[in-house]
Tab-separated table of C-alpha atoms in Angstrom:
chain	number	residue	atom	x	y	z
W	1	UNK	CA	89.036	83.824	97.628
W	2	UNK	CA	85.747	83.486	96.398
W	3	UNK	CA	83.029	86.082	95.056
W	4	UNK	CA	79.001	85.489	96.705
W	5	UNK	CA	76.181	86.522	94.757
W	6	UNK	CA	73.926	89.558	96.572
W	7	UNK	CA	70.757	87.483	96.879
W	8	UNK	CA	72.482	84.561	98.557
W	9	UNK	CA	74.543	87.405	100.874
W	10	UNK	CA	70.791	89.031	101.487
W	11	UNK	CA	70.078	85.628	102.925
W	12	UNK	CA	72.548	85.351	105.153
W	13	UNK	CA	72.402	89.066	106.359
W	14	UNK	CA	68.830	88.880	106.273
W	15	UNK	CA	69.148	85.504	108.821
W	16	UNK	CA	71.954	86.751	110.665
W	17	UNK	CA	69.942	89.879	111.514
W	18	UNK	CA	67.353	88.077	113.221
W	19	UNK	CA	69.703	86.001	115.036
W	20	UNK	CA	70.517	89.128	116.712
W	21	UNK	CA	66.947	89.659	117.823
W	22	UNK	CA	66.508	86.321	119.097
W	23	UNK	CA	69.024	87.538	121.597
W	24	UNK	CA	66.134	89.628	122.854
W	25	UNK	CA	63.423	88.007	121.143
W	26	UNK	CA	63.109	84.102	121.735
W	27	UNK	CA	60.003	84.300	119.417
W	28	UNK	CA	62.458	84.678	116.613
W	29	UNK	CA	64.667	82.323	114.964
W	30	UNK	CA	67.865	82.978	112.636
W	31	UNK	CA	71.090	82.072	112.139
W	32	UNK	CA	74.494	83.760	112.973
W	33	UNK	CA	76.624	84.894	109.916
W	34	UNK	CA	79.817	82.891	109.606
W	35	UNK	CA	82.046	83.568	106.363
W	36	UNK	CA	85.542	82.555	105.115
W	37	UNK	CA	87.231	83.826	102.291
W	38	UNK	CA	85.154	86.001	100.711
W	39	UNK	CA	85.346	89.083	98.710
W	40	UNK	CA	82.854	91.566	99.591
W	41	UNK	CA	83.790	94.384	96.751
W	42	UNK	CA	81.288	93.862	94.911
W	43	UNK	CA	78.628	93.278	97.554
W	44	UNK	CA	76.117	95.774	99.404
W	45	UNK	CA	76.583	95.350	103.103
W	46	UNK	CA	74.791	98.363	104.256
W	47	UNK	CA	71.952	96.362	106.146
W	48	UNK	CA	73.689	94.109	107.951
W	49	UNK	CA	74.213	94.342	111.705
W	50	UNK	CA	77.566	93.046	111.974
W	51	UNK	CA	77.433	92.124	115.745
W	52	UNK	CA	78.378	89.153	116.601
W	53	UNK	CA	79.307	88.239	113.306
W	54	UNK	CA	82.532	85.763	112.527
W	55	UNK	CA	84.173	86.810	109.774
W	56	UNK	CA	87.797	85.636	108.476
W	57	UNK	CA	90.107	85.963	105.298
W	58	UNK	CA	88.016	88.109	103.689
W	59	UNK	CA	88.282	91.839	101.342
W	60	UNK	CA	86.646	94.712	102.114
W	61	UNK	CA	87.143	97.460	99.436
W	62	UNK	CA	85.476	100.754	98.973
W	63	UNK	CA	82.625	100.185	101.199
W	64	UNK	CA	80.957	102.851	103.231
W	65	UNK	CA	79.741	101.848	106.557
W	66	UNK	CA	77.320	104.076	108.170
W	67	UNK	CA	75.945	103.963	111.247
W	68	UNK	CA	76.588	100.272	111.439
W	69	UNK	CA	76.653	98.101	114.482
W	70	UNK	CA	80.246	96.464	114.768
W	71	UNK	CA	80.266	95.541	118.522
W	72	UNK	CA	81.402	92.302	119.368
W	73	UNK	CA	82.273	91.534	115.515
W	74	UNK	CA	84.655	88.821	114.977
W	75	UNK	CA	86.770	89.956	111.909
W	76	UNK	CA	90.019	87.797	111.749
W	77	UNK	CA	92.700	88.266	109.078
W	78	UNK	CA	90.717	90.478	107.223
W	79	UNK	CA	91.538	93.290	104.552
W	80	UNK	CA	89.981	96.511	104.437
W	81	UNK	CA	90.877	98.636	102.017
W	82	UNK	CA	89.819	102.069	101.381
W	83	UNK	CA	86.751	102.051	103.416
W	84	UNK	CA	84.699	104.459	105.304
W	85	UNK	CA	83.341	103.972	108.702
W	86	UNK	CA	80.286	106.456	109.366
W	87	UNK	CA	78.988	107.119	113.064
W	88	UNK	CA	79.822	103.150	113.432
W	89	UNK	CA	80.005	101.048	117.207
W	90	UNK	CA	83.351	99.548	117.148
W	91	UNK	CA	82.637	98.386	120.661
W	92	UNK	CA	84.408	95.034	121.516
W	93	UNK	CA	85.317	94.790	117.868
W	94	UNK	CA	88.044	91.838	116.433
W	95	UNK	CA	90.877	92.871	113.889
W	96	UNK	CA	92.981	90.757	114.897
W	97	UNK	CA	95.630	89.907	112.197
W	98	UNK	CA	93.988	92.050	109.886
W	99	UNK	CA	95.269	95.000	107.516
W	100	UNK	CA	93.349	98.699	107.524
W	101	UNK	CA	94.842	100.703	104.718
W	102	UNK	CA	93.690	103.873	103.089
W	103	UNK	CA	90.538	103.922	105.399
W	104	UNK	CA	88.437	106.874	107.427
W	105	UNK	CA	86.604	106.715	110.620
W	106	UNK	CA	84.080	109.832	111.398
W	107	UNK	CA	82.402	109.761	114.868
W	108	UNK	CA	82.988	106.118	115.701
W	109	UNK	CA	82.912	104.191	119.113
W	110	UNK	CA	86.538	102.564	119.169
W	111	UNK	CA	86.213	101.013	122.805
W	112	UNK	CA	88.410	98.132	123.711
W	113	UNK	CA	89.296	97.011	120.207
W	114	UNK	CA	91.419	93.679	119.840
W	115	UNK	CA	93.944	94.424	117.427
W	116	UNK	CA	96.508	91.851	118.099
W	117	UNK	CA	98.982	91.938	114.753
W	118	UNK	CA	96.529	94.094	113.144
W	119	UNK	CA	98.475	96.618	110.465
W	120	UNK	CA	96.893	100.297	110.240
W	121	UNK	CA	98.360	102.443	107.534
W	122	UNK	CA	97.142	105.620	106.179
W	123	UNK	CA	94.292	105.867	108.244
W	124	UNK	CA	92.387	108.946	109.434
W	125	UNK	CA	89.926	109.053	112.793
W	126	UNK	CA	88.345	111.909	112.986
W	127	UNK	CA	86.029	113.427	116.318
W	128	UNK	CA	85.910	109.651	117.776
W	129	UNK	CA	85.924	107.898	121.329
W	130	UNK	CA	88.799	105.729	121.843
W	131	UNK	CA	89.206	103.849	124.851
W	132	UNK	CA	92.302	101.254	125.136
W	133	UNK	CA	91.714	100.508	121.227
W	134	UNK	CA	95.246	99.779	120.185
W	135	UNK	CA	97.452	97.588	121.277
W	136	UNK	CA	99.968	94.779	120.233
W	137	UNK	CA	99.841	95.996	116.811
W	138	UNK	CA	101.102	98.580	113.904
W	139	UNK	CA	100.725	102.086	113.257
W	140	UNK	CA	101.858	104.067	110.582
W	141	UNK	CA	100.718	107.227	108.937
W	142	UNK	CA	97.565	108.172	111.239
W	143	UNK	CA	95.889	111.172	111.983
W	144	UNK	CA	93.939	111.801	115.085
W	145	UNK	CA	91.334	114.684	114.395
W	146	UNK	CA	89.846	115.600	117.606
W	147	UNK	CA	89.290	112.667	119.124
W	148	UNK	CA	88.355	111.931	122.430
W	149	UNK	CA	91.165	109.906	124.358
W	150	UNK	CA	90.282	107.560	127.440
W	151	UNK	CA	92.714	104.975	128.948
W	152	UNK	CA	94.633	104.726	125.815
W	153	UNK	CA	98.305	103.484	125.773
W	154	UNK	CA	99.433	102.010	122.333
W	155	UNK	CA	100.352	99.063	124.393
W	156	UNK	CA	103.888	97.554	122.828
W	157	UNK	CA	102.471	99.218	119.139
W	158	UNK	CA	104.990	99.985	116.494
W	159	UNK	CA	104.291	103.406	115.900
W	160	UNK	CA	105.554	105.689	112.888
W	161	UNK	CA	104.191	108.982	111.434
W	162	UNK	CA	101.295	109.873	114.025
W	163	UNK	CA	99.917	113.440	113.994
W	164	UNK	CA	97.186	114.414	116.486
W	165	UNK	CA	95.416	117.448	116.314
W	166	UNK	CA	93.246	118.338	119.344
W	167	UNK	CA	91.168	121.607	120.902
W	168	UNK	CA	92.121	119.941	124.217
W	169	UNK	CA	95.384	122.144	125.601
W	170	UNK	CA	95.480	119.331	128.424
W	171	UNK	CA	95.959	116.502	125.916
W	172	UNK	CA	99.495	114.921	126.328
W	173	UNK	CA	99.617	111.699	125.172
W	174	UNK	CA	103.095	110.646	125.648
W	175	UNK	CA	102.011	110.399	129.378
W	176	UNK	CA	99.972	107.479	128.636
W	177	UNK	CA	102.903	105.557	126.594
W	178	UNK	CA	104.423	102.987	128.509
W	179	UNK	CA	105.776	100.341	126.020
W	180	UNK	CA	106.427	100.609	122.541
W	181	UNK	CA	107.168	98.155	120.032
W	182	UNK	CA	110.217	99.507	117.789
W	183	UNK	CA	111.196	96.161	115.906
W	184	UNK	CA	108.545	94.361	113.987
W	185	UNK	CA	105.082	92.362	114.477
W	186	UNK	CA	107.101	89.051	113.875
W	187	UNK	CA	110.384	89.885	116.362
W	188	UNK	CA	109.310	92.369	118.345
W	189	UNK	CA	111.752	94.370	120.587
W	190	UNK	CA	110.408	96.573	123.115
W	191	UNK	CA	111.371	99.395	125.136
W	192	UNK	CA	109.888	101.433	127.918
W	193	UNK	CA	109.583	104.574	130.283
W	194	UNK	CA	111.598	107.477	129.276
W	195	UNK	CA	113.302	105.455	126.474
W	196	UNK	CA	109.862	104.789	125.148
W	197	UNK	CA	108.027	108.288	125.738
W	198	UNK	CA	111.285	109.724	123.555
W	199	UNK	CA	111.115	107.289	120.724
W	200	UNK	CA	106.875	107.940	120.497
W	201	UNK	CA	108.032	112.215	120.650
W	202	UNK	CA	110.381	111.747	117.823
W	203	UNK	CA	107.441	109.804	115.786
W	204	UNK	CA	104.401	111.334	116.931
W	205	UNK	CA	103.427	115.206	116.361
W	206	UNK	CA	100.518	116.838	118.374
W	207	UNK	CA	99.435	120.055	116.420
W	208	UNK	CA	97.095	121.820	118.953
W	209	UNK	CA	93.843	123.504	117.004
W	210	UNK	CA	92.641	127.394	117.902
């Protein structure tokens, strides 16, 4: 994995941001950001509009993203470690084949994420809007605090040690469970119906806040 100098990255970010503007302003010209195998640990990414970026097999470590737009970003096979997302738009973000660990999401929009074979571990989500955000992925040691769920099924996910803290007394996430993977990502074993609900109940705790 290579490093990229901040000066070079700033130029690429500027061109990509201009490219995004060209979608609504044809007088401007830019270039879409496409990068592979980059270690961004020492880079400042705060000014990047991630929308429609194409980044693969790269490392994001100890970054703090505030109000960044990740809408439609393609982030394949990337590693996110100890990353904070605050008030970010993650609508239709593609995290396929990625690893997201020891990270936190505050007041983020997680609508229609694509998470095929993605591993989420030691994750906190606080006051996030979640809709169809998790499917075909692995979720371990994850906490949802006062999140709003809509049409979320955790479709064929591996689920272990999930905790949900909510003030919504009508919240019954197990009603959204239809199919759960009790195998591995490489060798899935799918259970359905009441068997899936019972498994979910044994691996998820719902705490009702006052």
